[in-house]
Tab-separated table of C-alpha atoms in Angstrom:
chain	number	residue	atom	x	y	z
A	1	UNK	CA	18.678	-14.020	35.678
A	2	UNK	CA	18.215	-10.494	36.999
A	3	UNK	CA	15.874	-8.250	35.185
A	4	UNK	CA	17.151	-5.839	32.934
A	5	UNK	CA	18.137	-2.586	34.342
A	6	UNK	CA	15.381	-0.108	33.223
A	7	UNK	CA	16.290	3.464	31.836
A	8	UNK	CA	14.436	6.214	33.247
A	9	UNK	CA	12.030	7.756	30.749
A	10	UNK	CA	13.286	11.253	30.788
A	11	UNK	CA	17.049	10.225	29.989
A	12	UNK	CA	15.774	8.010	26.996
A	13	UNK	CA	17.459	8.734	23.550
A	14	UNK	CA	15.656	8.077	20.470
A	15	UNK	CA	17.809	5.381	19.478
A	16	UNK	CA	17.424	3.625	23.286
A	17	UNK	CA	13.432	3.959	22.693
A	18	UNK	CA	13.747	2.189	19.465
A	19	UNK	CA	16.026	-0.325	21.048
A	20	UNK	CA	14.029	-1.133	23.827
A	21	UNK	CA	10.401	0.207	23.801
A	22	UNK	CA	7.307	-2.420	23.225
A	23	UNK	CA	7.366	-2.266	19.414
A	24	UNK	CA	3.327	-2.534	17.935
A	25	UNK	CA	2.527	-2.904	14.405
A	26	UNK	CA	0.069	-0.708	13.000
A	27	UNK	CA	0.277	-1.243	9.523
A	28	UNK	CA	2.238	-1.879	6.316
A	29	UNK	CA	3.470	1.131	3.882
A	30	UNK	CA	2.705	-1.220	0.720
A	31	UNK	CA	5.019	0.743	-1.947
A	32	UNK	CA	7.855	-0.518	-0.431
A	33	UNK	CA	9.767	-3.611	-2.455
A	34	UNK	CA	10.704	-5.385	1.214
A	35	UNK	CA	8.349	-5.882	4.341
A	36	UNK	CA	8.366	-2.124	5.709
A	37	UNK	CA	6.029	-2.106	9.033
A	38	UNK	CA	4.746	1.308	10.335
A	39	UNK	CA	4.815	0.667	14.009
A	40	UNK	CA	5.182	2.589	17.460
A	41	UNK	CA	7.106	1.756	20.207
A	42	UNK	CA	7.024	2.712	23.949
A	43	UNK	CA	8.523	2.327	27.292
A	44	UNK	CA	6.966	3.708	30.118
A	45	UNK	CA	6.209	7.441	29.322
A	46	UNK	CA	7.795	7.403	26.277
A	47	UNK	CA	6.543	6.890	22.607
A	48	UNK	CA	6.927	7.446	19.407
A	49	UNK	CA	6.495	6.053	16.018
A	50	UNK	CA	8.554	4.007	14.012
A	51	UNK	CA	9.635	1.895	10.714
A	52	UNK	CA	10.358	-1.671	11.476
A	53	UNK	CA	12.303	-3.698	8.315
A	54	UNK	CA	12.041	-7.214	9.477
A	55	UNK	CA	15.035	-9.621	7.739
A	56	UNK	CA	12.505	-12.133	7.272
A	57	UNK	CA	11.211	-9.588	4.696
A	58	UNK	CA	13.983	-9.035	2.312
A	59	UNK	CA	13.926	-9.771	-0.779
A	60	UNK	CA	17.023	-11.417	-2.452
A	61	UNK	CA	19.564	-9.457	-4.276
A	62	UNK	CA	22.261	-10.704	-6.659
A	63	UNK	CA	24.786	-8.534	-5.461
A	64	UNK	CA	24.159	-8.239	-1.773
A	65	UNK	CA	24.439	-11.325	0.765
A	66	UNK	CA	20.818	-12.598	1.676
A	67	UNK	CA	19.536	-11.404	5.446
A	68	UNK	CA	22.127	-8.323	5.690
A	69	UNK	CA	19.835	-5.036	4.487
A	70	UNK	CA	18.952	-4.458	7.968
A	71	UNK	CA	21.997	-4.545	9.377
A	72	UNK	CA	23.120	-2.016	6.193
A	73	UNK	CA	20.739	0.555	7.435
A	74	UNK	CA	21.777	0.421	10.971
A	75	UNK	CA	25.849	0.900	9.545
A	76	UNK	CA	24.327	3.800	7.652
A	77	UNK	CA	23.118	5.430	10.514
A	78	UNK	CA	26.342	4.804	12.601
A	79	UNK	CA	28.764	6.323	9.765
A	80	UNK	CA	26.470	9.337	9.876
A	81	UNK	CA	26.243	9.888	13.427
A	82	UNK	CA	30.166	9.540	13.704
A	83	UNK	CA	30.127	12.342	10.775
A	84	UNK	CA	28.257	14.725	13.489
A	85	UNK	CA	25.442	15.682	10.659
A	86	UNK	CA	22.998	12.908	11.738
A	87	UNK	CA	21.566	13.000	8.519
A	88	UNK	CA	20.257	9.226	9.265
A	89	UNK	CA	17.361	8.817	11.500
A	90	UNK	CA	17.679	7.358	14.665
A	91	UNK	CA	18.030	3.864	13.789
A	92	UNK	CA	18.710	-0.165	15.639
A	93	UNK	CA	18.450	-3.659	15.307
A	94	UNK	CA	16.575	-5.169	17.470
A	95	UNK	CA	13.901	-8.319	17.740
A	96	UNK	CA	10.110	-7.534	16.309
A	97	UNK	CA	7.090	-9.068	16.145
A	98	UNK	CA	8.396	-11.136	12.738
A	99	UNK	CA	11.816	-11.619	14.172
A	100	UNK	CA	15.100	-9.706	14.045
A	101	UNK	CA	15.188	-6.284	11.584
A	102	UNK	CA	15.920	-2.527	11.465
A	103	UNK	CA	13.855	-0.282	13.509
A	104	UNK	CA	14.120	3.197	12.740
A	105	UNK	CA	12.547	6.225	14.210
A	106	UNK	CA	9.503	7.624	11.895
A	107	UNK	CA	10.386	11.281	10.336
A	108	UNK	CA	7.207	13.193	9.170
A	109	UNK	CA	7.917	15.375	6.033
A	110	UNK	CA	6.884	18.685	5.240
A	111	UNK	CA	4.056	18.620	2.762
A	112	UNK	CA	4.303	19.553	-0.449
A	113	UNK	CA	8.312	20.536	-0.096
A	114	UNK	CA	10.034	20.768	-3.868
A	115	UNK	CA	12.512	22.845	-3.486
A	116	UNK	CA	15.237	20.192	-3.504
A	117	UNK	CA	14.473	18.341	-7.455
A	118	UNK	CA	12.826	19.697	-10.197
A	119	UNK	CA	12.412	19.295	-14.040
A	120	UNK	CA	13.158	22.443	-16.113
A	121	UNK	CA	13.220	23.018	-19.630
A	122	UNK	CA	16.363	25.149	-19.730
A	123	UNK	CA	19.598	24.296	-21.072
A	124	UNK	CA	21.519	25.427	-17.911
A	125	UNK	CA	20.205	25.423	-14.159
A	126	UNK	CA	19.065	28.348	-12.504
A	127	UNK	CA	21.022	30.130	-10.157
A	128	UNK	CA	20.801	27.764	-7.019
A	129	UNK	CA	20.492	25.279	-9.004
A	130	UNK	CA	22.785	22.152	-9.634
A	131	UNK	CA	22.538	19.988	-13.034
A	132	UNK	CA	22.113	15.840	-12.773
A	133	UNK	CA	21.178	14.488	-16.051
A	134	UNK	CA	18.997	14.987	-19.186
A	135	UNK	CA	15.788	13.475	-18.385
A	136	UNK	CA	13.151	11.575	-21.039
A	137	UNK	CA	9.683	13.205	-20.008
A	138	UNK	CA	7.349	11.732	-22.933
A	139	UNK	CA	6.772	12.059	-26.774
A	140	UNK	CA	10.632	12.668	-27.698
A	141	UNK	CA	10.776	15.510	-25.468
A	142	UNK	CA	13.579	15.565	-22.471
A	143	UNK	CA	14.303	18.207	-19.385
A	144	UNK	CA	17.351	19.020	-17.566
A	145	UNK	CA	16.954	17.204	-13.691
A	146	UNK	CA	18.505	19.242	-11.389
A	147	UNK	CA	19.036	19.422	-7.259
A	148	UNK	CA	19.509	22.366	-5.347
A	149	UNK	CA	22.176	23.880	-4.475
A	150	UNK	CA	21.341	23.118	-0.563
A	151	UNK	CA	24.358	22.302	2.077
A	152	UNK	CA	22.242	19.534	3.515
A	153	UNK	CA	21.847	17.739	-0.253
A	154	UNK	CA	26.008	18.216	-0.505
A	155	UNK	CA	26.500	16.911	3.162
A	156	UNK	CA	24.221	13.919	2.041
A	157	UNK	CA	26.315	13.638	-1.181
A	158	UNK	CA	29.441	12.697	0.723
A	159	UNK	CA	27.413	10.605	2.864
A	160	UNK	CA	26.477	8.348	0.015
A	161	UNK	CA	30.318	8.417	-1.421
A	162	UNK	CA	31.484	6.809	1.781
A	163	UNK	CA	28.985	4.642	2.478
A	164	UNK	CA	28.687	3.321	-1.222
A	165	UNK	CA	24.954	4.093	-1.267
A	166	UNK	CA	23.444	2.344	-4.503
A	167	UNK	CA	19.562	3.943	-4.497
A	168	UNK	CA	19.928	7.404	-3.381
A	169	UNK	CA	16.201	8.737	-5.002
A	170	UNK	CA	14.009	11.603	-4.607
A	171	UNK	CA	11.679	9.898	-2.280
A	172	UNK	CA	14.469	9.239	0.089
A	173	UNK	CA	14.749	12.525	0.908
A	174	UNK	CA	12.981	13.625	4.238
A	175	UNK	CA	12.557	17.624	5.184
A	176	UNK	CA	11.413	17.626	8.560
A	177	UNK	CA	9.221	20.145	9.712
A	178	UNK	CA	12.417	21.714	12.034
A	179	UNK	CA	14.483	22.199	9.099
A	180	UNK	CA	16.875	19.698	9.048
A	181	UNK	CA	17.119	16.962	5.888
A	182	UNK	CA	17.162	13.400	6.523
A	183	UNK	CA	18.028	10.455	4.633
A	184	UNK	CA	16.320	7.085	4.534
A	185	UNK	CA	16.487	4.255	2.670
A	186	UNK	CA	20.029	2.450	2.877
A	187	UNK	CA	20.068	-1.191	2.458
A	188	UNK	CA	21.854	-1.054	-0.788
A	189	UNK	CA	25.046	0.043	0.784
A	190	UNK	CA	28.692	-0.649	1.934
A	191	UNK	CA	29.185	-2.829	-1.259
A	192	UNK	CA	33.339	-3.662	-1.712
A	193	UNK	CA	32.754	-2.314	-5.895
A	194	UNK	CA	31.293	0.854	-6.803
A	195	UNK	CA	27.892	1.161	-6.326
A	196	UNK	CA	26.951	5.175	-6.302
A	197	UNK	CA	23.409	5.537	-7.888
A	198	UNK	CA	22.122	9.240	-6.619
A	199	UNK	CA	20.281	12.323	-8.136
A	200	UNK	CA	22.726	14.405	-6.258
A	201	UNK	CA	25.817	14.550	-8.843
A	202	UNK	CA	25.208	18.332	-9.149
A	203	UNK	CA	28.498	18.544	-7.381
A	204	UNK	CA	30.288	15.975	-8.893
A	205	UNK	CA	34.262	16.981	-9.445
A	206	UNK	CA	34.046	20.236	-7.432
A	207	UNK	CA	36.142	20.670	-4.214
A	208	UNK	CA	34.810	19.031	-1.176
A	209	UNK	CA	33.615	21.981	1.777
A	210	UNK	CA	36.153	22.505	4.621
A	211	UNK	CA	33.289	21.344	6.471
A	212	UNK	CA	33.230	17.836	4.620
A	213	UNK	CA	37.154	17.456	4.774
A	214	UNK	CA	36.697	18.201	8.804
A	215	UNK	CA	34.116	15.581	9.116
A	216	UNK	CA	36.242	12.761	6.775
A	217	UNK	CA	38.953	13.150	9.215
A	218	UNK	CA	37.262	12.697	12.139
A	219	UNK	CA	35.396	9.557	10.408
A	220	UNK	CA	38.875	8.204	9.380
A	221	UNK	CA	40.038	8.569	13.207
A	222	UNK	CA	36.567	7.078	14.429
A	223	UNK	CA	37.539	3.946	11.690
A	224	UNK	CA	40.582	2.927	13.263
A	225	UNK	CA	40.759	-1.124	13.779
A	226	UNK	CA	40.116	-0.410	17.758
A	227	UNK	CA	37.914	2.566	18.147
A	228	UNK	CA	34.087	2.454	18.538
A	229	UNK	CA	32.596	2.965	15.406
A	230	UNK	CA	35.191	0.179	14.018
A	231	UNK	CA	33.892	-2.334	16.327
A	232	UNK	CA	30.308	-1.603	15.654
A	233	UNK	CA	30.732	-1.503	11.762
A	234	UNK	CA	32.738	-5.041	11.845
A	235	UNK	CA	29.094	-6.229	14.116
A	236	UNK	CA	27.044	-4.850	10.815
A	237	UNK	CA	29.597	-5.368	8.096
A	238	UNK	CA	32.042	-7.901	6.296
A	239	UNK	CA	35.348	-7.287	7.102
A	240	UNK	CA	36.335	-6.485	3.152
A	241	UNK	CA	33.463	-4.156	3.658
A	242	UNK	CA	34.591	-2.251	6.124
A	243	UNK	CA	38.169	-1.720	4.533
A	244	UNK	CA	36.875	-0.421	1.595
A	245	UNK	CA	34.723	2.166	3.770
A	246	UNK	CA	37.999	3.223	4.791
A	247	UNK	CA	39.362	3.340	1.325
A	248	UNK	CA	36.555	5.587	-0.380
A	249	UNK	CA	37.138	7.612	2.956
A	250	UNK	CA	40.971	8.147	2.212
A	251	UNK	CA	40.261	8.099	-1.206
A	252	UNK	CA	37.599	11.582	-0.667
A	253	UNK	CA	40.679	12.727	1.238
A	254	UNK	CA	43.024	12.482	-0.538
A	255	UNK	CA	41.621	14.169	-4.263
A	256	UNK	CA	39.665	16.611	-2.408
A	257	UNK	CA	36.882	16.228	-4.324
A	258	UNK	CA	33.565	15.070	-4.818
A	259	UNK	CA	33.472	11.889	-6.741
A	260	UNK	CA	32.036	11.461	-10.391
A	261	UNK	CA	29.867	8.918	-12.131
A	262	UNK	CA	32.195	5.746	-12.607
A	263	UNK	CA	31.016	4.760	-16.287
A	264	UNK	CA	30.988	1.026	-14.666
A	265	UNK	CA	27.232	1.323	-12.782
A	266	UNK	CA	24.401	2.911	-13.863
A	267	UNK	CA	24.657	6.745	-12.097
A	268	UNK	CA	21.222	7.157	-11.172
A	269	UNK	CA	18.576	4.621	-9.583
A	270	UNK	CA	15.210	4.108	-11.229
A	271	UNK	CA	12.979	4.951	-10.834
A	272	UNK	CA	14.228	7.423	-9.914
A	273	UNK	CA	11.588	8.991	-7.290
């Protein structure tokens, strides 16, 4: 068998390193509920470091098939590169050192960045501000959770309604030193029945952007039953999966709106940090 043909460094992507880099475990980020191995990969000049989800460590869920979170993640990333936001990290599945899982490239956060949640005592948000729930804080009293009012949050809001994300929580939410927002997290996704569990309802019911229409059409081009993405998705994704993808992406389209809390499913994770 001839040896693989090898990519020169400097034309790498992110999402080739991942793919095909020496992947080295360094340790284990412990808060996690599955296996969640901080790692770093290289190939020849190139490095980086890395979160590696082996399937061997995923925990059963009763309304998820056993074995598939990894392949949800990657499917998350693919939706949101098709987008054009990349709001998704670089992300692959690929062999490890405990077998098959997600690999996906490590994003640093600012410290100490809050200006996307907060708990205030006021009735109303603050200018900027958009309103999620009333929140229990201890001893009978309650606040009013609110996100901002940031274009990356609402970009990452219609994210979520397409792909059906069920745990969209505060510590999800990645702002990376360069400015850009990313989101992480996504193995409770592309579910057939409603799902949506997010703190970002702020702009539930309002029109979507002419930015988010733009980028729903192009996704429901890239979904067609031959085109790329479609191909990849059906690799990551049940079939009845991937149809309703393209029904919550019609569905966006055709109100106009941002969707609202179903009543069926419990709106917001929990925790929900």
């Amino acid at each position: 068998m001839p040896a693989p043909e090898r990519i020169p460094p400097r034309s790498m992507t992110s999402a080739e390193l991942l793919a095909r880099g020496e992947l080295t475990v360094l340790g284990r980020i412990r808060e996690a509920s599955n296996a969640v191995l901080y790692c770093s990969v290289a190939y020849g000049d190139e490095s980086a470091h890395c979160v590696y989800k082996p399937v061997a460590g995923e925990r059963p869920l009763w309304d998820f098939p056993d074995g598939t979170l990894a392949q949800r993640e990657v499917a998350a990333y693919e939706v949101s590169r098709a987008t054009g936001w990349d709001l998704v990290p670089p992300t692959v599945l690929r062999e490890g050192p405990y077998g098959e899982g997600m690999v996906q490239l490590w994003i640093e956060p600012v410290e100490g960045d809050s200006g996307l949640l907060a708990l205030v005592e006021d009735e109303e948000p603050a200018q900027g501000w958009k309103a999620v729930a009333l929140a229990e804080v201890g001893e009978g009293r309650t606040a009013l959770l609110v996100h901002a009012d940031d274009e990356r949050l609402r970009r990452l809001a219609v994210l979520d309604a397409v792909i059906n994300n069920g745990d969209r929580k505060g510590g999800h939410l990645l702002p990376a030193p360069d400015g850009r927002l990313y989101g992480i997290d996504h193995g409770v996704t592309f579910n057939v029945d409603d799902k949506l569990r997010t703190l970002l309802w702020g702009w539930a019911g309002e029109p979507l952007t002419s930015e988010a229409v733009g980028a729903l059409k192009g996704l429901a081009e890239a979904l067609g039953p031959r085109e790329p993405l479609a191909v990849r998705l059906a690799s990551l994704i049940t079939e009845a999966e991937l149809d309703a993808v393209r029904a919550r992406v019609a569905a966006l389209l055709s109100t106009g709106l941002h969707p609202a809390p179903s009543g069926e499913w419990p709106a917001i994770p929990w925790p929900p940090v």
